[in-house]
mmCIF file of C-alpha atoms in Angstrom:
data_model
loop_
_atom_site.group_PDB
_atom_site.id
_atom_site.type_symbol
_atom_site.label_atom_id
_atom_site.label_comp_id
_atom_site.label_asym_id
_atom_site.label_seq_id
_atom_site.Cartn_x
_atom_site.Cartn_y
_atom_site.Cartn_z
ATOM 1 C CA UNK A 1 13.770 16.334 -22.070
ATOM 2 C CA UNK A 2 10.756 13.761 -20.616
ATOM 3 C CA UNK A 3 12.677 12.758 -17.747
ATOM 4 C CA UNK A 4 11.227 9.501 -16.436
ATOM 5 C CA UNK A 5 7.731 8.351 -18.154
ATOM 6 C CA UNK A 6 5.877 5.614 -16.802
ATOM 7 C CA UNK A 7 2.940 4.374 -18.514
ATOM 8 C CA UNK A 8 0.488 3.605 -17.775
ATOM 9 C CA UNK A 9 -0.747 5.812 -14.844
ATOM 10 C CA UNK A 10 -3.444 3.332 -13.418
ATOM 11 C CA UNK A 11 -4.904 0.179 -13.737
ATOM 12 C CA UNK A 12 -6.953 -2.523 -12.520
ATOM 13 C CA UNK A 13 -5.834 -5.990 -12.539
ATOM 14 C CA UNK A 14 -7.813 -9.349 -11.699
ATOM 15 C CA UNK A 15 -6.056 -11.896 -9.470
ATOM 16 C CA UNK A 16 -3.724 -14.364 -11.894
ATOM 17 C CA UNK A 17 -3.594 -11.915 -14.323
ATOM 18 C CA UNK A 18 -0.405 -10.625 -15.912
ATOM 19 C CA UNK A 19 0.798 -7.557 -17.114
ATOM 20 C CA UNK A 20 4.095 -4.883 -17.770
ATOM 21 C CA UNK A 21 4.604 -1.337 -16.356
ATOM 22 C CA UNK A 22 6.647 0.156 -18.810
ATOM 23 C CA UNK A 23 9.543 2.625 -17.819
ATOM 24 C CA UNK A 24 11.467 4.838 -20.204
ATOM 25 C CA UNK A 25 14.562 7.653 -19.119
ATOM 26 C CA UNK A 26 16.141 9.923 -21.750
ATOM 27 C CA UNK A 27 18.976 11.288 -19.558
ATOM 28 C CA UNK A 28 20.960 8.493 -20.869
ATOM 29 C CA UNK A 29 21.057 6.931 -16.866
ATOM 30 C CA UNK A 30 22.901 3.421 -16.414
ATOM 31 C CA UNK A 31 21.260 3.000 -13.335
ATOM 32 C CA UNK A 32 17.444 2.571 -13.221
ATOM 33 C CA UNK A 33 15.372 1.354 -10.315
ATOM 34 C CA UNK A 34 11.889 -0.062 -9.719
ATOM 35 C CA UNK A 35 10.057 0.880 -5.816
ATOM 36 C CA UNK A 36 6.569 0.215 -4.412
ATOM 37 C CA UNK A 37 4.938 2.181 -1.960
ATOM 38 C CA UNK A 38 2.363 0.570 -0.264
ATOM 39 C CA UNK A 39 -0.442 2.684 1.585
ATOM 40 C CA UNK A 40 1.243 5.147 4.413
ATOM 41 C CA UNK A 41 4.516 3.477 3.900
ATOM 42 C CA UNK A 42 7.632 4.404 2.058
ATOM 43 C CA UNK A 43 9.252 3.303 -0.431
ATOM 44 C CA UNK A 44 10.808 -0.064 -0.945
ATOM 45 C CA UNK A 45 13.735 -1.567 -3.615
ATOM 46 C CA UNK A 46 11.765 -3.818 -5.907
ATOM 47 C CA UNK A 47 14.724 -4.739 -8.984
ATOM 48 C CA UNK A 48 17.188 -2.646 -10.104
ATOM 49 C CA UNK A 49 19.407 -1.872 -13.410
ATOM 50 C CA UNK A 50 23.200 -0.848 -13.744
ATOM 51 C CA UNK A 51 23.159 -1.119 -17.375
ATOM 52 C CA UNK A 52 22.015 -2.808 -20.137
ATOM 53 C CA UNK A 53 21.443 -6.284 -19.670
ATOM 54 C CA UNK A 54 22.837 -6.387 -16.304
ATOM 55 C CA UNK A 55 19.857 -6.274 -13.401
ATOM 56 C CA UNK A 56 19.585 -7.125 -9.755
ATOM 57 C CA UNK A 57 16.508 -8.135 -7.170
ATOM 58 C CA UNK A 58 16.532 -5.333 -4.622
ATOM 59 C CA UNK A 59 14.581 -5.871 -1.255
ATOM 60 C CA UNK A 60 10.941 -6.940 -2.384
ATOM 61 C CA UNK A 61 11.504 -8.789 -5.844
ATOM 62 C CA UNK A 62 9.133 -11.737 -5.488
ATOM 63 C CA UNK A 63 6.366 -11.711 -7.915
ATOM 64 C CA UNK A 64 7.925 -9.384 -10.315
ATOM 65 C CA UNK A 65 10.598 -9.779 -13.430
ATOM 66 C CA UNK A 66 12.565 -7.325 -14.835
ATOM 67 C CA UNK A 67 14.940 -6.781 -17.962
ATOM 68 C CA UNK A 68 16.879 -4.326 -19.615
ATOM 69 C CA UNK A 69 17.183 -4.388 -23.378
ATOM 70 C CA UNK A 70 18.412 -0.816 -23.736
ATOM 71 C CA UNK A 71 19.792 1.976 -21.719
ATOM 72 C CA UNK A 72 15.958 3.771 -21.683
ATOM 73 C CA UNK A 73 13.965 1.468 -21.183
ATOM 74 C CA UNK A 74 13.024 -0.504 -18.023
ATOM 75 C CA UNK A 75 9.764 -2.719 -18.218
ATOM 76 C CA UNK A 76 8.849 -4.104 -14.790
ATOM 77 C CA UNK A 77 6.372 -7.618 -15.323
ATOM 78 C CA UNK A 78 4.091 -8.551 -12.449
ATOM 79 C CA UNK A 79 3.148 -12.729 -13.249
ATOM 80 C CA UNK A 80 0.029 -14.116 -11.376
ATOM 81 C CA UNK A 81 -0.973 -10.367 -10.140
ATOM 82 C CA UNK A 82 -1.877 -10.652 -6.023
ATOM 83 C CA UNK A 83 -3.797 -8.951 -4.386
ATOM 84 C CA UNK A 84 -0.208 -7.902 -1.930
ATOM 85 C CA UNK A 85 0.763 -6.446 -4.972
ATOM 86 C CA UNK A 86 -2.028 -3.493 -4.570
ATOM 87 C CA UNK A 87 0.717 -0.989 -5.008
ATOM 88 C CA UNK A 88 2.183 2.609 -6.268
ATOM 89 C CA UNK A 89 5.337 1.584 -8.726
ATOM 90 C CA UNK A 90 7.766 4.123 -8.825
ATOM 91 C CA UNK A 91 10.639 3.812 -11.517
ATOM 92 C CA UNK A 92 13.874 5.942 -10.892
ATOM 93 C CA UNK A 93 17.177 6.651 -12.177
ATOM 94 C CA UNK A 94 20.683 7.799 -11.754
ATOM 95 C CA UNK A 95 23.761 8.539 -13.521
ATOM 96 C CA UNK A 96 26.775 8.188 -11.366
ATOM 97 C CA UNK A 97 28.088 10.882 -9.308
ATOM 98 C CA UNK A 98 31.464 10.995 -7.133
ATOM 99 C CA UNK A 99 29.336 12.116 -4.690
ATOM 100 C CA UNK A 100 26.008 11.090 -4.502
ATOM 101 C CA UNK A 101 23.330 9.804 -7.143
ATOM 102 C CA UNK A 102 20.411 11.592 -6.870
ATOM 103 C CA UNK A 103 17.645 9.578 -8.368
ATOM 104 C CA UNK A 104 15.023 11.005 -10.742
ATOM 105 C CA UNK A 105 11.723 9.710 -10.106
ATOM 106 C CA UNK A 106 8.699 9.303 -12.691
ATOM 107 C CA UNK A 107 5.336 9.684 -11.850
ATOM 108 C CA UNK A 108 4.335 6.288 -10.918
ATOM 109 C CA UNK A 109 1.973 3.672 -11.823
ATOM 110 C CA UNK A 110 -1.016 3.139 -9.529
ATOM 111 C CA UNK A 111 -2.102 -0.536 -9.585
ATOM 112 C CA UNK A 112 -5.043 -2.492 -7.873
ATOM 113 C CA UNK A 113 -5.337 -6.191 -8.019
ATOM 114 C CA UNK A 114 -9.212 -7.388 -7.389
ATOM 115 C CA UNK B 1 21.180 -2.399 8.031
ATOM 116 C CA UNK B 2 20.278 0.928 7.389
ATOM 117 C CA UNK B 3 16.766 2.433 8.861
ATOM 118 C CA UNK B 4 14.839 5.665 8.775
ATOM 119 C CA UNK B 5 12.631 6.819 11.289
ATOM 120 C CA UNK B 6 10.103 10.027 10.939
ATOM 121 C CA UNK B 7 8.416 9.813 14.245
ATOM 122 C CA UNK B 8 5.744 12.748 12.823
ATOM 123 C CA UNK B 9 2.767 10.806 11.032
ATOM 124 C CA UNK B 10 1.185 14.826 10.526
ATOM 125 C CA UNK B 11 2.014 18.266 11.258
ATOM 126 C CA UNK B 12 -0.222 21.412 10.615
ATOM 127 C CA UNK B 13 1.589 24.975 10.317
ATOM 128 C CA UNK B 14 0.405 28.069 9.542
ATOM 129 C CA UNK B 15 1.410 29.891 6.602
ATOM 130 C CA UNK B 16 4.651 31.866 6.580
ATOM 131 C CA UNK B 17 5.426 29.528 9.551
ATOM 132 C CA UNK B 18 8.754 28.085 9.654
ATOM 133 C CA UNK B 19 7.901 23.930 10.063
ATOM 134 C CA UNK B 20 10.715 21.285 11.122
ATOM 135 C CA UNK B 21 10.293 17.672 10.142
ATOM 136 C CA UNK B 22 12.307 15.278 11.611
ATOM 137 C CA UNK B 23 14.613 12.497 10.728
ATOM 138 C CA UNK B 24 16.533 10.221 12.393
ATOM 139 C CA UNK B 25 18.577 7.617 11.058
ATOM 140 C CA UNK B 26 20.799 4.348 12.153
ATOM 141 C CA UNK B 27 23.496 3.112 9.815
ATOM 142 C CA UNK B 28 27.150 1.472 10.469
ATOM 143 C CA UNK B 29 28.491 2.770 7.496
ATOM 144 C CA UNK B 30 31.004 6.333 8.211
ATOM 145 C CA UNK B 31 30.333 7.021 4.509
ATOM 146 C CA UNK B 32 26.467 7.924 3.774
ATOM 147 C CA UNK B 33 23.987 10.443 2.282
ATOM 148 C CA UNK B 34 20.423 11.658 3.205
ATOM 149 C CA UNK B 35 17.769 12.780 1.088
ATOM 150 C CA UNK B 36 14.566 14.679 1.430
ATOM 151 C CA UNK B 37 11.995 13.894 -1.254
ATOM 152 C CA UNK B 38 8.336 16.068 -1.215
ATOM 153 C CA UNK B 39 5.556 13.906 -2.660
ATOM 154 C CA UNK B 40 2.490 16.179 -3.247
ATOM 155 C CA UNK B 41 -1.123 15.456 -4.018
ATOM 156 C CA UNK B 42 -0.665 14.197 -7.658
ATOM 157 C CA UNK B 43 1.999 11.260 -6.871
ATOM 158 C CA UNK B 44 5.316 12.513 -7.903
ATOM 159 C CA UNK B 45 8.413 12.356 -5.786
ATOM 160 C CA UNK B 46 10.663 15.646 -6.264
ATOM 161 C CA UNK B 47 13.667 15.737 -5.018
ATOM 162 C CA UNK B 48 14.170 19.119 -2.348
ATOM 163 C CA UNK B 49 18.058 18.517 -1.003
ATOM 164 C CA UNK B 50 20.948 15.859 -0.044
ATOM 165 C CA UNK B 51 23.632 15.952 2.608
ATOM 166 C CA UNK B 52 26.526 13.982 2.941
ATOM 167 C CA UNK B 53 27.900 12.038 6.161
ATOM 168 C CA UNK B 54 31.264 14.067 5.448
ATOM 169 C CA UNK B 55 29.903 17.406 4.430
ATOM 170 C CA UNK B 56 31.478 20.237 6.877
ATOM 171 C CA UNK B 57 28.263 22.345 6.383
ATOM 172 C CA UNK B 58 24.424 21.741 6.786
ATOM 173 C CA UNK B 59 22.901 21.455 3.004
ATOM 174 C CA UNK B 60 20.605 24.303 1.872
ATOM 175 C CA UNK B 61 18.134 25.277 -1.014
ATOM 176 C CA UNK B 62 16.412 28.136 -1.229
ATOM 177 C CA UNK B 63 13.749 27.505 1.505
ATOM 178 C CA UNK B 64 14.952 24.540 2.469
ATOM 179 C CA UNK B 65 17.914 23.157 4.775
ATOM 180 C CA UNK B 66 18.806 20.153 6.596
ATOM 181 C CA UNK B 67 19.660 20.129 10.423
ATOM 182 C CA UNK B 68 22.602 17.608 9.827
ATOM 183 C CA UNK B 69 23.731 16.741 13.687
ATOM 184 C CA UNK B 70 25.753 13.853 13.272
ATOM 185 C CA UNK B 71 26.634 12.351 17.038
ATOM 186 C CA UNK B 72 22.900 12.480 17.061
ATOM 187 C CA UNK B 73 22.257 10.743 13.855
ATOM 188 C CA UNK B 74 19.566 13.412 12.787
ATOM 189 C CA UNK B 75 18.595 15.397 9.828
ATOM 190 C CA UNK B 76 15.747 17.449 10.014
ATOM 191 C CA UNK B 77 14.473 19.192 7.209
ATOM 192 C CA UNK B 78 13.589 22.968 7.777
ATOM 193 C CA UNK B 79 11.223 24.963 5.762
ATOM 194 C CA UNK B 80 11.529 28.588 6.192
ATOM 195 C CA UNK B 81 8.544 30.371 5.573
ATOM 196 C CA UNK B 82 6.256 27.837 4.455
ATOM 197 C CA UNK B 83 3.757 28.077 1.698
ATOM 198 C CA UNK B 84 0.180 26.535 0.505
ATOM 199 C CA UNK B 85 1.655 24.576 -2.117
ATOM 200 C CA UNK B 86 4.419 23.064 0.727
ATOM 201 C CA UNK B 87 1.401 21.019 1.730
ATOM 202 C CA UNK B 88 2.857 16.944 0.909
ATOM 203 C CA UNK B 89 3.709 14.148 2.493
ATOM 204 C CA UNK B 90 8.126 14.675 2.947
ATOM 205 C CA UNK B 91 9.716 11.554 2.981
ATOM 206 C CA UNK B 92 13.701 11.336 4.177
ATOM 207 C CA UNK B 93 15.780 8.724 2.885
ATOM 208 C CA UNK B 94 19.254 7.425 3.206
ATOM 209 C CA UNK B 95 21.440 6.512 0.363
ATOM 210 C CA UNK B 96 21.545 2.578 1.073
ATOM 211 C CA UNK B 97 24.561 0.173 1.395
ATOM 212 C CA UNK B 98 26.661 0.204 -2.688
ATOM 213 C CA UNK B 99 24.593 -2.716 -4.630
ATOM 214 C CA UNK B 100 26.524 -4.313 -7.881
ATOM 215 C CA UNK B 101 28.791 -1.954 -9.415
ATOM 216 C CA UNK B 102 28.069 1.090 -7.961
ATOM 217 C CA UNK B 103 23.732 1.158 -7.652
ATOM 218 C CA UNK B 104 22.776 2.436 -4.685
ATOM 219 C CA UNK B 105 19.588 2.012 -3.001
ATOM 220 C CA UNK B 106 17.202 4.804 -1.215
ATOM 221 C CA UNK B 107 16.208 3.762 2.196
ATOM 222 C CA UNK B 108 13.525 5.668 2.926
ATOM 223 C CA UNK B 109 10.978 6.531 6.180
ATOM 224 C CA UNK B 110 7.327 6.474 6.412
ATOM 225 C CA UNK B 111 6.852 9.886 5.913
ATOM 226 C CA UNK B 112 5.462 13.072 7.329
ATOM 227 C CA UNK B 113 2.199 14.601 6.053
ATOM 228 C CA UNK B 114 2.828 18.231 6.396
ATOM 229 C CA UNK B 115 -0.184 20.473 5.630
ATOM 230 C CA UNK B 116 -0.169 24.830 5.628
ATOM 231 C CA UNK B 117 -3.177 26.529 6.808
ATOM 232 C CA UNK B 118 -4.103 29.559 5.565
#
């Protein structure tokens, strides 16, 4: 049992340039949920997933797309990378709980945009 | 709208120290949940312990507990006996406001960087 991957761990993007930080659960989670953290800060809502094909913008969505093909899998897209986007992406998830969802974080993606 | 506040930016406490980090919170909701997450050195967020706006008693696990005082919308986390490898950056974080059917965001503070000395 993986957990939450997140791949890949680092990378270095020039301005305008695009790319997709893959996310993949295998506790079978409906929800799934993409944060940044920005330097000293904590983390903020970026998109989120309640299922298959069904996704929502959360608090900082501009800049980014997300879909949801599959219950695992949860690719976030960054079009026209900015330098604002300088960021740690976390991707979480959550099964739902009558009381509370805890939300199993992976290890996050550290990106830089030159 | 929800909001965290950890009003610690550091804290430095000898080993085998017990350490307080504190949370405060503001919400309108009566129904609501707090986390503590521990993000170490290498990135990860673990999860350490939740508490729940109608819990009757103050969360524990194993070292850790929550100082849940309600009228004073606080929940400090409490780490008995601290440890080396308790040095991290502790972040707490309210359950947010119920997005589409049933997703619910984390709300969380800036964080306290908590380092042990030997």
């Amino acid at each position: 049992n993986a957990g939450v991957t997140q791949t890949p761990k680092f990378r270095i993007l020039k301005i305008g340039q695009s790319m997709t930080l893959q996310c993949a659960q295998d506790m079978n989670h409906n929800y799934m949920y993409w944060y940044r953290q920005d330097p000293g800060m904590g983390l903020k809502l970026i998109y989120y997933s309640v299922g298959a094909g069904i996704t929502d913008k959360g608090e900082v969505p501009n800049g980014y797309n997300v879909s949801r093909s599959t219950t695992e899998d949860f690719p976030l897209r960054l079009e026209l990378a900015a330098p604002s986007q300088t960021s740690v992406y976390f991707c979480a998830s959550s099964e739902q709980v009558y009381s509370y969802n805890e939300q199993f974080f992976g290890p996050g993606t550290r990106l830089t945009v030159l | 709208a929800q909001k965290i506040t950890q009003t610690q930016p550091g804290m430095f406490v000898q080993e085998k120290e017990a350490v307080t980090l504190d949370c405060t919170y503001d919400t309108s909701d009566p129904s609501y949940g707090l986390f503590w997450y521990k993000q170490p050195s290498s990135g990860e967020m673990i999860f350490l312990i939740y508490q729940g706006s109608y819990d009757q008693q103050n969360a524990t696990e194993g070292r850790y507990s929550l100082n849940f005082q309600k009228a004073r919308k606080s929940a400090n986390l409490v780490i008995s006996a601290s440890q080396l490898g308790d040095s991290a950056m502790y972040f707490c974080a309210m359950r947010g406001p119920d997005l589409i059917q049933g997703a619910q965001k984390l709300v969380f503070g800036q964080g306290t960087r908590l380092t042990i000395n030997p």
